[in-house]
Coordinates of C-alpha atoms in Angstrom, one line a residue:
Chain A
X1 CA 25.8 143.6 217.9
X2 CA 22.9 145.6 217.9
X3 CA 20.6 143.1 219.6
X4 CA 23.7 143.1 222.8
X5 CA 23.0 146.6 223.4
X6 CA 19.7 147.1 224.2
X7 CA 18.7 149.9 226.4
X8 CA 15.4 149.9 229.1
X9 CA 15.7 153.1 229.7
X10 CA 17.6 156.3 229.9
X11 CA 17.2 156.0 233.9
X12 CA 19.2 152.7 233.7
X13 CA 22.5 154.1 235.3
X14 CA 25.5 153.4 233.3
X15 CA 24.9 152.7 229.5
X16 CA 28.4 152.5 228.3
X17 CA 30.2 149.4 228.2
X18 CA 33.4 146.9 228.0
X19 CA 33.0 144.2 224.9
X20 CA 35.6 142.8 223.7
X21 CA 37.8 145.2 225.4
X22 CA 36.6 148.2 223.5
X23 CA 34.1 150.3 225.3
X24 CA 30.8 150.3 223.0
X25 CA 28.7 153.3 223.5
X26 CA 24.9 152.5 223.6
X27 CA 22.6 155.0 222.2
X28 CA 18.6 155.2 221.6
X29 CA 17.6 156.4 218.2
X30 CA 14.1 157.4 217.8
X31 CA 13.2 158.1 213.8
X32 CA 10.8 160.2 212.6
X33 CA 8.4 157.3 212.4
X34 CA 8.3 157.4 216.1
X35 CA 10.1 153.9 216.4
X36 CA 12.9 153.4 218.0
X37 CA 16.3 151.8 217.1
X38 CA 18.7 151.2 219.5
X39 CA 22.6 150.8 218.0
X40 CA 25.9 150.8 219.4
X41 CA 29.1 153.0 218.9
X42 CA 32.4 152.8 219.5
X43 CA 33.5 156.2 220.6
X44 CA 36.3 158.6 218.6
X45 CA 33.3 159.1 216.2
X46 CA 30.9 161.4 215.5
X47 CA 27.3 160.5 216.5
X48 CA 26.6 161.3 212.8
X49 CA 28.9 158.8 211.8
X50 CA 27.2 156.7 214.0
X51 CA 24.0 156.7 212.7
X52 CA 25.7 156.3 209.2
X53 CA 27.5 153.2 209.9
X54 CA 24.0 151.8 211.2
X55 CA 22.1 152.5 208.4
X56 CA 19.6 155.2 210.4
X57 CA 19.2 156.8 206.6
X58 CA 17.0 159.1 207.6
X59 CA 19.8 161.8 207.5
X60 CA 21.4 163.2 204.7
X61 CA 24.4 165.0 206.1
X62 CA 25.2 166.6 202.6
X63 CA 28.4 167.9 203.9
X64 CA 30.0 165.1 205.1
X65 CA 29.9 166.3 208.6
X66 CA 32.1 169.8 208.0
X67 CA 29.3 171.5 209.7
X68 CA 29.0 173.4 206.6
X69 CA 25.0 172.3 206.7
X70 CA 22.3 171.5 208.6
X71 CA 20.9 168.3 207.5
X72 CA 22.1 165.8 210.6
X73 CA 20.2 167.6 212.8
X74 CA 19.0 165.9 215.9
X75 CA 17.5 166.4 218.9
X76 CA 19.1 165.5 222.0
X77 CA 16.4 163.9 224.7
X78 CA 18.3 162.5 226.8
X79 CA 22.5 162.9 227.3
X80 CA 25.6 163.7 229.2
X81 CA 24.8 167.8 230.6
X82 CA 25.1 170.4 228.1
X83 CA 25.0 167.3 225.0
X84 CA 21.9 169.2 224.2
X85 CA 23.8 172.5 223.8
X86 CA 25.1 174.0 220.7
X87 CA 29.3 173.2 220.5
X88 CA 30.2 177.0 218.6
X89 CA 28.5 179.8 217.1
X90 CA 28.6 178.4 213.5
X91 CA 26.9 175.2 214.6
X92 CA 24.0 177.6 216.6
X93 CA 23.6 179.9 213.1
X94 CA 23.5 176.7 210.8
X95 CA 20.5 175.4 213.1
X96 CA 18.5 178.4 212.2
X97 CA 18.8 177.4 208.9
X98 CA 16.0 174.5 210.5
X99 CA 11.9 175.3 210.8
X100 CA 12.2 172.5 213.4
X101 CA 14.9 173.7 215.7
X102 CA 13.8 173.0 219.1
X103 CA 16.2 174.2 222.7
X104 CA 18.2 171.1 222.2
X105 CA 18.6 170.5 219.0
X106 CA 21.9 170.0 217.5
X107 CA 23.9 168.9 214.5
X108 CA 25.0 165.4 214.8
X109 CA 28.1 165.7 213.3
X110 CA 29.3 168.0 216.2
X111 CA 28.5 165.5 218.5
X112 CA 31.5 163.7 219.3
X113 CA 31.2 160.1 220.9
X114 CA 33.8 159.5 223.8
X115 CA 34.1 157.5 226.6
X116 CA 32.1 159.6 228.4
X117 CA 29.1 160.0 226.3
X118 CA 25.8 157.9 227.4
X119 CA 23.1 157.2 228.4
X120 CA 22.3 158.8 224.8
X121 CA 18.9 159.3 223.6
X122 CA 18.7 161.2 219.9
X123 CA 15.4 161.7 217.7
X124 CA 16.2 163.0 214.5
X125 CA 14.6 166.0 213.7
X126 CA 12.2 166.8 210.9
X127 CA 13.4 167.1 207.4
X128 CA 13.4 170.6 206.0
Chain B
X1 CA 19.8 138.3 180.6
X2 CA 19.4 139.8 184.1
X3 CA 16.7 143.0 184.7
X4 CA 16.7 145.4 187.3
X5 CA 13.5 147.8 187.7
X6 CA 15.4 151.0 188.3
X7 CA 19.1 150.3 186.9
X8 CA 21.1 153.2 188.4
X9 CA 24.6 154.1 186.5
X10 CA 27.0 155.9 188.6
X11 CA 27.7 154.9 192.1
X12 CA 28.7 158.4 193.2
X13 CA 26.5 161.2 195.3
X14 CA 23.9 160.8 192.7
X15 CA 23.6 157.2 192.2
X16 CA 23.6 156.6 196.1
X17 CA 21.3 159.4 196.7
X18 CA 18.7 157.9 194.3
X19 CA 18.6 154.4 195.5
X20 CA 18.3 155.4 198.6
X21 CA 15.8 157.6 197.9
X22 CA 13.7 155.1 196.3
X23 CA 13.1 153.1 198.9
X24 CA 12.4 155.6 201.2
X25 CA 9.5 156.3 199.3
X26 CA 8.4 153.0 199.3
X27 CA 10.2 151.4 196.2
X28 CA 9.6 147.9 196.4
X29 CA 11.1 146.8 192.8
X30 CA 14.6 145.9 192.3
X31 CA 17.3 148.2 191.9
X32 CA 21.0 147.9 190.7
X33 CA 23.6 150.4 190.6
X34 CA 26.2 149.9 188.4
X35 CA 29.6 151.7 189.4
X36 CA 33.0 152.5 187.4
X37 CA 35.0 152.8 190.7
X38 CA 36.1 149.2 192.9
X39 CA 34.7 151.2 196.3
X40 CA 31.2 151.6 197.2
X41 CA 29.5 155.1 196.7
X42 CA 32.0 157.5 198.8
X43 CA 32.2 161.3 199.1
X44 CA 34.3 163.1 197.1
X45 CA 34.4 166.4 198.7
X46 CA 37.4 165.2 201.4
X47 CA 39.4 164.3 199.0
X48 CA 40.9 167.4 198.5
X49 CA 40.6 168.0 201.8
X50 CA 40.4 165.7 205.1
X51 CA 40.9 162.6 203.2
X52 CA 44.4 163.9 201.7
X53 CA 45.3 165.9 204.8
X54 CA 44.7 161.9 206.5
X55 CA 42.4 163.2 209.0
X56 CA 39.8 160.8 208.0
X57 CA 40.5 157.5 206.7
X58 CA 38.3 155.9 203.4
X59 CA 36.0 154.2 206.1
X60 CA 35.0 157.1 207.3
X61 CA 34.1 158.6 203.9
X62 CA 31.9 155.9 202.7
X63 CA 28.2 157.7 202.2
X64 CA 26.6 154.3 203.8
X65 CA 27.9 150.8 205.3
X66 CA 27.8 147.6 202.9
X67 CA 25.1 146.3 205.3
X68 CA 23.0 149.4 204.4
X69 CA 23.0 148.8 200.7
X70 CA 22.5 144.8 201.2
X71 CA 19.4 145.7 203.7
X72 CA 17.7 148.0 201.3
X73 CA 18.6 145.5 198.5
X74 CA 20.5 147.2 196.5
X75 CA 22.6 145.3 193.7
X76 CA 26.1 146.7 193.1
X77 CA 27.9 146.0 190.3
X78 CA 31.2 147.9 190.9
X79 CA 34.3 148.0 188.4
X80 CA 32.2 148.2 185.5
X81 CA 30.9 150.3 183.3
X82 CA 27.8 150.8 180.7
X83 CA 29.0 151.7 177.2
X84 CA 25.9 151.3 175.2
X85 CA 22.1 151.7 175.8
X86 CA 19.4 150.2 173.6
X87 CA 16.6 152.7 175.0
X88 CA 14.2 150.6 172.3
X89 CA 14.5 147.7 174.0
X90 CA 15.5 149.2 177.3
X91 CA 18.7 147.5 177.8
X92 CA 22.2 148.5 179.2
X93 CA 25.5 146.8 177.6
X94 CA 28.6 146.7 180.0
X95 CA 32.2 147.3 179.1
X96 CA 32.1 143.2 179.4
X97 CA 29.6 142.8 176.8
X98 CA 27.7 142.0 179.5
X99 CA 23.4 142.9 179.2
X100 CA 21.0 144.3 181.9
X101 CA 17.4 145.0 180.8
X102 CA 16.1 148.1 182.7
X103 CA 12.6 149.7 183.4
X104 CA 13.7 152.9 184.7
X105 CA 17.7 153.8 184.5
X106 CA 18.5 156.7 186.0
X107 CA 22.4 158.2 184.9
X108 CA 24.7 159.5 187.0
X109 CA 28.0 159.5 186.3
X110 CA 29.0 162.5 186.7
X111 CA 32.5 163.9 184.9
X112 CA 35.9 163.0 184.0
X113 CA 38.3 165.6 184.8
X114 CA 39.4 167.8 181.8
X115 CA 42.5 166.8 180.9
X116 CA 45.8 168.7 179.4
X117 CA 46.1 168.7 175.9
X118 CA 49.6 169.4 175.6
X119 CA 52.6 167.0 175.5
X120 CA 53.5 165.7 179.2
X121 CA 50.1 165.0 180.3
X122 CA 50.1 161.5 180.8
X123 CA 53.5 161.5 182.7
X124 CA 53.6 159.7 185.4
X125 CA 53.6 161.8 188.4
X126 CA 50.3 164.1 187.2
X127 CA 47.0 163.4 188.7
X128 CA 43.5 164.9 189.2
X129 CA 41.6 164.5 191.8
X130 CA 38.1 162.8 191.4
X131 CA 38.7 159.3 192.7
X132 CA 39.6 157.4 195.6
X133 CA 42.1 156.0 194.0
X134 CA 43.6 159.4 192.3
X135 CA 43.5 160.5 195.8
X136 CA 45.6 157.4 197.0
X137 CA 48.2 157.5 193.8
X138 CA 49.4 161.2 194.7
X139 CA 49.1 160.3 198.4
X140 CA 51.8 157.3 197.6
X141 CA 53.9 160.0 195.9
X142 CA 53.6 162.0 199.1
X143 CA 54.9 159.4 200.9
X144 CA 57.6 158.6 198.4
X145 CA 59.0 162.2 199.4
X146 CA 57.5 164.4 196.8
X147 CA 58.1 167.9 197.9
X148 CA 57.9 169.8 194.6
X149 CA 54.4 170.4 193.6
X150 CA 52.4 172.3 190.7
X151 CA 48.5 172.6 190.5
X152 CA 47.1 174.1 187.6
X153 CA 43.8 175.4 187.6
X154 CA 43.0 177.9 190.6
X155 CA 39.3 176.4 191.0
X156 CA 38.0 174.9 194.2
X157 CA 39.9 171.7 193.5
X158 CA 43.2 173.1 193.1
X159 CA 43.2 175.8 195.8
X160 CA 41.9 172.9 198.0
X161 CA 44.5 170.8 197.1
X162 CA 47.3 173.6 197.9
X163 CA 46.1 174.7 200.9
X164 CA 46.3 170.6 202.5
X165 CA 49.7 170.5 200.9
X166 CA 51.1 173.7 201.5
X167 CA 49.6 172.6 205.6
X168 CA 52.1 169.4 204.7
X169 CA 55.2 170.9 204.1
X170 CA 55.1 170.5 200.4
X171 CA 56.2 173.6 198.4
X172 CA 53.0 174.8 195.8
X173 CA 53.3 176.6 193.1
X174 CA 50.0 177.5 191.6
X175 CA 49.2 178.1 187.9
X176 CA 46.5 180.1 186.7
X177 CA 45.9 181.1 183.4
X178 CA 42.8 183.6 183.9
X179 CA 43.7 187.1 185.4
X180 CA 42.1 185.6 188.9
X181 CA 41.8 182.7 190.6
X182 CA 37.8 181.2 191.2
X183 CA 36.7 183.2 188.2
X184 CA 34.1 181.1 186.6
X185 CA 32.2 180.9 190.1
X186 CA 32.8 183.5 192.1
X187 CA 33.1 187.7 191.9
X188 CA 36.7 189.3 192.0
X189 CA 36.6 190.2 195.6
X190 CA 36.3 186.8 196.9
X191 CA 39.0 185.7 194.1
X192 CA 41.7 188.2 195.8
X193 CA 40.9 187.4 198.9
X194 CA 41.8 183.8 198.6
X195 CA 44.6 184.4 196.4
X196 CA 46.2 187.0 199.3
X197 CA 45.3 184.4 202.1
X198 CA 47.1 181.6 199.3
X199 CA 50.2 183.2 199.3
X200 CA 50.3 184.3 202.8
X201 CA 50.7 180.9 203.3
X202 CA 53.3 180.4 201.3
X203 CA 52.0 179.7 198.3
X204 CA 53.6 181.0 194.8
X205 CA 49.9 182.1 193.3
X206 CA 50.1 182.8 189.6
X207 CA 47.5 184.1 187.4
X208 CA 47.6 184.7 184.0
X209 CA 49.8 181.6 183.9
X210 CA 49.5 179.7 180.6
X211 CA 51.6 175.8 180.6
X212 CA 53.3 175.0 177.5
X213 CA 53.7 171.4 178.4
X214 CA 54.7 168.6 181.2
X215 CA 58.6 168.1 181.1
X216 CA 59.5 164.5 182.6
X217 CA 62.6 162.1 181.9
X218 CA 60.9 160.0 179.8
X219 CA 58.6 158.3 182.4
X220 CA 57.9 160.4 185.4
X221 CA 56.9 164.7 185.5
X222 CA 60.2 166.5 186.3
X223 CA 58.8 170.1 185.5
X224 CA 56.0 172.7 184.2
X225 CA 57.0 174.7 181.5
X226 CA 55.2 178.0 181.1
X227 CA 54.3 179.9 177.5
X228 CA 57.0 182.4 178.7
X229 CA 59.6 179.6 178.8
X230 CA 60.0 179.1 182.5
X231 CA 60.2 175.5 183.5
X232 CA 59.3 175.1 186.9
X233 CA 60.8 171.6 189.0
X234 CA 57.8 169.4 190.0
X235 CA 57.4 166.1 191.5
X236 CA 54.1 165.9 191.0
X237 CA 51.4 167.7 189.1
X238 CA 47.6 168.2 189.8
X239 CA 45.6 169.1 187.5
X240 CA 41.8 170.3 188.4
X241 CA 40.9 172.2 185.1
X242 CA 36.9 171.6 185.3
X243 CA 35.2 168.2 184.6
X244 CA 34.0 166.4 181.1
X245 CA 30.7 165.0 181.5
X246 CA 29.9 161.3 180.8
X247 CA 27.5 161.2 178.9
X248 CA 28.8 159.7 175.3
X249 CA 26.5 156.1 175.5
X250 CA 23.8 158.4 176.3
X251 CA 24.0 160.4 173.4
X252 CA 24.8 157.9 170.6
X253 CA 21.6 156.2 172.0
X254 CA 20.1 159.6 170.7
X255 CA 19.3 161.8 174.0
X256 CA 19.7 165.3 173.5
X257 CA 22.4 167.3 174.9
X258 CA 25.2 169.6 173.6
X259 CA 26.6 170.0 176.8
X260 CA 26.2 166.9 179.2
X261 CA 22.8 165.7 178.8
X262 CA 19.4 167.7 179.0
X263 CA 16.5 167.2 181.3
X264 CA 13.2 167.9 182.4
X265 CA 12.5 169.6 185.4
X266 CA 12.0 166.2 186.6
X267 CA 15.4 164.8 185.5
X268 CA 14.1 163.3 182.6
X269 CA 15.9 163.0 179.3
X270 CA 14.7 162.9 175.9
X271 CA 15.1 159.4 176.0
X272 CA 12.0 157.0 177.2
X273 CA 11.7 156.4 181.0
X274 CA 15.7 157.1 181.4
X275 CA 16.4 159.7 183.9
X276 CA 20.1 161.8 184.4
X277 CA 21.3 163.4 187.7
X278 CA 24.1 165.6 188.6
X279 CA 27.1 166.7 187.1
X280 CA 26.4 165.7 184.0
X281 CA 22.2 166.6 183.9
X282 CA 21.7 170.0 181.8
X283 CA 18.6 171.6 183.2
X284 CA 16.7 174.7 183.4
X285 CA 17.7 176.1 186.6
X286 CA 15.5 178.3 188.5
X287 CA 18.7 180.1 190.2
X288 CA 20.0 181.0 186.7
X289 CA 17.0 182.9 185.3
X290 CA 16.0 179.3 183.8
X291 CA 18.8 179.3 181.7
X292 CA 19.7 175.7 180.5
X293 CA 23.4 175.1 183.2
X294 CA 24.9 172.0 184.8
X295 CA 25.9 171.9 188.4
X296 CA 29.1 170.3 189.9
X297 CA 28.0 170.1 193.2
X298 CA 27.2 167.2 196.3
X299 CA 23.9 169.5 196.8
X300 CA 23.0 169.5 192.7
X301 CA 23.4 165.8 192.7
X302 CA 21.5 164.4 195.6
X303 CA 18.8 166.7 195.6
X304 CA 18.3 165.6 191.8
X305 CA 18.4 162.2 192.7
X306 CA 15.6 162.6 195.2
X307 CA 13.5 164.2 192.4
X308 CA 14.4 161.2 190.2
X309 CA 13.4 158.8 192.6
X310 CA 10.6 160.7 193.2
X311 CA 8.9 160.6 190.1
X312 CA 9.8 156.8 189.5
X313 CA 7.6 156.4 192.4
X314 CA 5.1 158.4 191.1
X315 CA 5.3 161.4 193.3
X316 CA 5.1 164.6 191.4
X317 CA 7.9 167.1 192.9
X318 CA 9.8 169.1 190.2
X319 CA 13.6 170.3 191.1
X320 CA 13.5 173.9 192.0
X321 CA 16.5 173.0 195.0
X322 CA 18.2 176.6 196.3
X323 CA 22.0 175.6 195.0
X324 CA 24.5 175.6 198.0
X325 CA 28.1 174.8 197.8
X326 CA 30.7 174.9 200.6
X327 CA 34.6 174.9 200.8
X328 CA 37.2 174.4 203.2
X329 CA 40.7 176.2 202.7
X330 CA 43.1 176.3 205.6
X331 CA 40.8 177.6 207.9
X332 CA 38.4 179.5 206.1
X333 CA 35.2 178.1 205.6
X334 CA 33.3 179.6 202.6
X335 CA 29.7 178.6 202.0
X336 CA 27.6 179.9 198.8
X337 CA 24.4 179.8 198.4
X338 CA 22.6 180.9 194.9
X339 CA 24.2 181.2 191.6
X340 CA 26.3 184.4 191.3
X341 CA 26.9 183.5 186.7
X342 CA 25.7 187.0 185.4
X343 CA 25.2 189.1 188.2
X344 CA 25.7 193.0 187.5
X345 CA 27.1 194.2 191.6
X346 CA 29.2 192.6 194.0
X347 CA 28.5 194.1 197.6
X348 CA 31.1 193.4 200.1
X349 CA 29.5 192.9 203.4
X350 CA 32.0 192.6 206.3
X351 CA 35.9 193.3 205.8
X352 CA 37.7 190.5 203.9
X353 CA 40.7 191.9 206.0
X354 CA 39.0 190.6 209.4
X355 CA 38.4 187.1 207.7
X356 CA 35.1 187.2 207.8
X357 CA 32.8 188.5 205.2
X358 CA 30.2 187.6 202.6
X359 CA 29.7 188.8 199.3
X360 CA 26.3 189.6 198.4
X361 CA 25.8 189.3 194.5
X362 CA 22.4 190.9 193.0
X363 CA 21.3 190.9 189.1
X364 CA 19.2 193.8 188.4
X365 CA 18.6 194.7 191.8
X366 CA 17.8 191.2 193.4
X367 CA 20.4 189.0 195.7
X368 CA 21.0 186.1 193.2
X369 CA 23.5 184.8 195.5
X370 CA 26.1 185.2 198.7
X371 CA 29.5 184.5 198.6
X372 CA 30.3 184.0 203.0
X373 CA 33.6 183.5 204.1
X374 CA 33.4 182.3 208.2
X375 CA 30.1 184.1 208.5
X376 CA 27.8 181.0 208.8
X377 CA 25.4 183.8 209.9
X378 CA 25.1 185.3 206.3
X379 CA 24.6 182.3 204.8
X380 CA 21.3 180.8 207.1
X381 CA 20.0 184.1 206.9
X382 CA 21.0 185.3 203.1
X383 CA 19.0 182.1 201.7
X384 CA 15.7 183.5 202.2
X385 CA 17.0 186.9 200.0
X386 CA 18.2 184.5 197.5
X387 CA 15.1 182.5 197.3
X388 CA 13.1 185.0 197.1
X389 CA 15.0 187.2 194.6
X390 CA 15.1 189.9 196.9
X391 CA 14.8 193.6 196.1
X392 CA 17.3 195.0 198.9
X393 CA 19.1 198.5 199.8
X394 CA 22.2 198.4 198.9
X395 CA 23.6 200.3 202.0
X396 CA 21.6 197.9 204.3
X397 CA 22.9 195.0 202.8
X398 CA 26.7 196.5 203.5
X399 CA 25.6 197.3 206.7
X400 CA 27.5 194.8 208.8
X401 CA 25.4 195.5 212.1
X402 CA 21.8 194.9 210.2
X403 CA 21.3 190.8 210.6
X404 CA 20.1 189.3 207.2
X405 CA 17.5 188.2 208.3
X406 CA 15.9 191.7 209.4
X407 CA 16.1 193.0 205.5

């Protein structure tokens, strides 16, 4: 499945598509070794859960995506407008818990994945 | 007889956390992790809470994909336990009589739950909730129309437990037999506070509540009865009265450990090139004034699993992890960071009346800890007072319009 949804580039127009008649989100996923890894999602998830079911294990999400942590964070390159802004307060104060926050960081497991989401492009973020 | 070069028992938090952990730091030698439960490693945290409200199903609770563990190689032997260890010969027996030879095992298995020891307790009808499939039984009972429910124990387990139930239309009574609810972990203004927002929710709260026994036809729980006499109807039961840690093959074997197991600052036991992580690991904690504790915690459990893996893999990094704990009760988030045991002031910070608040614990003047209730602000900003044992006014730590992270 993976291989099926390559992506070229974030400039490539609409990245988000039909297969088997479920839409399949594609997403970029660079990794703190600088490689890149792209997967696919199905959307009603959380990008966290995402990244989870595609073994990107880079991320510890201790919480179980409660937002009651900040160890999914990510940082949103390239995304739908205002993906790479902080979804509430809590999420925004939890970030500053993170050395490496950065204007569009965020905590994956805010991020849900929807029909509308793509052309996606994540780097996860530093450990702490 | 079949070997594995780290043979990890537990397939929880910890025993996840320290395979995985392995190979990221470039473990290339084989690895097994032998599990009690059917399921692969899963988080136990929603089941008190999303995965029994059935806003998330087991899927979506699994710590990592099969695929993951088969891509990093990692063996699982699920359904099974080790009840003996030869730590002479390094080798593991299995409840099957069954033998693994090891060069590193690392233990984490955790805790039973504490059971009742009065009459009733094996009714059919009373649960705890530890396991995916304790989670499913009382679910199943749920669905059977059981309305009538007692929890005893007003820990995090059992509050969690009645608020998702009370938020289902089941009618909670809640036993506690200490004068407050939370009282082994947190100070008494946080325990009123949650036992005011408990009943304003419709739960009957009741502290200083002793049980007598579990009443039941002869098969299934029909009732509580208290030391005062007072039988109260029940469907069904939960009990969350602490965990047991499992740790008895470890101990015959001859590790130390009065209670749980003891370790090393590098998760080490007493017993040759066998590690133990989480729950059940007795260490020296940093947060506690170095006095020798065990930690029930998702943080407490991975984080010692990295160190374990660590030092496997020859990296020295000894566990000095700030302790962190969150829970989710209707919809009041409360996050802790630090260890409030034996702190001499409780500051409230915030109005516990506006549902949002901290509690700022210090032990001889230093913050040892914070207690936030919705006040994620507190909590990023009080960990830097915490880890640094930090010598604070009192009046600007009550000060409310003074961010934390100015002091």
């Amino acid at each position: 499945m993976i291989g099926e949804c390559r992506v070229r580039g974030v400039q490539g127009g609409k990245l988000s598509y039909r297969r088997q008649g479920t839409i399949m989100l594609a997403i970029q996923v660079i990794k703190r070794s600088g490689t890149t890894q792209a997967i696919s999602a199905a959307p009603g998830i959380s990008l966290r859960e995402a990244l989870r079911s595609h073994g990107i294990d880079e991320l510890v999400a201790l919480c179980g995506g409660c937002c009651s942590c900040a160890t999914c964070h990510v940082y949103v390159e390239h995304g739908p407008q205002g993906m790479d802004q902080v979804g509430s307060p809590d999420e925004d104060d939890l970030l500053d818990c993170s050395v490496h926050r950065q204007p569009n960081s965020r905590l994956s497991c805010q991020i849900a994945l929807d029909d509308t989401t793509g052309p996606l492009v994540i780097r996860i973020a530093p450990a702490d | 007889m079949q070997r594995a070069d780290v043979l990890i028992v537990g397939a929880g938090h910890g025993g996840a956390q320290a395979a995985a952990a392995l190979r990221e730091n470039g473990f290339q030698g084989s690895v097994m992790m032998v599990g009690r439960e059917p399921d692969m490693p899963y988080e136990r945290p929603p089941l008190s809470k999303e995965y029994l409200a059935r806003e998330k199903e087991f899927d979506r609770i699994l710590i990592r994909t099969a695929q993951f563990w088969e891509d990093k190689r990692i063996a699982m032997l699920l359904g099974t336990e080790v009840v003996g260890i030869d730590p002479a010969a390094k080798v593991a027996t299995l409840s099957s009589g069954r033998t693994i030879g090891y060069g590193f095992l690392i233990w984490a298995t955790g805790g039973d739950p504490r059971r009742l020891s009065c009459s009733g307790a094996d009714l059919v009808g009373v649960h705890a909730v530890r396991t995916h499939e304790d989670a499913d039984r009382l679910m199943h009972q749920l669905d059977g129309g059981a309305r009538r429910v007692v929890v005893i124990g007003g820990g995090y387990i059992g509050l969690e437990a009645a608020a998702v139930l009370t938020k289902l239309g089941c009618s909670v009574v809640l036993l506690e037999a200490l004068p407050r609810v939370l009282a082994r972990v947190a100070g008494e203004s946080l325990s009123a506070f949650y036992q005011a927002e408990h009943r304003a929710h419709g739960v009957d709260l009741r502290t200083g509540s002793s049980v007598e026994c579990i009443e039941g036809d002869g098969t299934k729980v029909t009732g509580v009865r208290l030391h005062d006499g007072e039988v109260i109807g029940a469907d069904l039961v939960i009990v969350g009265i602490g965990v047991v840690p499992c740790v008895a093959p470890l101990i015959a074997a001859g590790a130390t450990g009065r209670n749980g197991v003891d370790v090393d600052n590098f998760c080490r036991t007493s017993l040759p090139d066998v590690y133990a992580i989480g729950d059940c690991a007795a260490h020296a904690n940093r947060f506690a004034d170095h006095e020798t504790i065990r930690l029930e915690s998702v943080q407490n459990a991975v984080d010692m699993a990295t160190t374990a893996a660590k030092s496997i893999c020859g990296l020295v990094a000894p566990y000095e992890a700030t302790p962190w704990f969150w829970s989710n009760q209707y919809d009041l988030r409360l996050q802790t960071v630090g260890l409030s045991t034996g702190h001499d002031e409780a500051i409230l910070r915030g109005s516990p009346a506006s549902r949002s608040f901290s509690v700022i614990y210090r032990r001889k003047g230093m913050v040892v800890a914070l207690d936030c209730v919705n006040m994620v602000k507190d909590y990023v900003q009080g960990r830097r007072l915490v880890e640094s044992r930090a010598q604070v006014d009192r009046g600007a730590l009550e000060d409310i319009y003074q961010p934390l992270k100015e002091l």
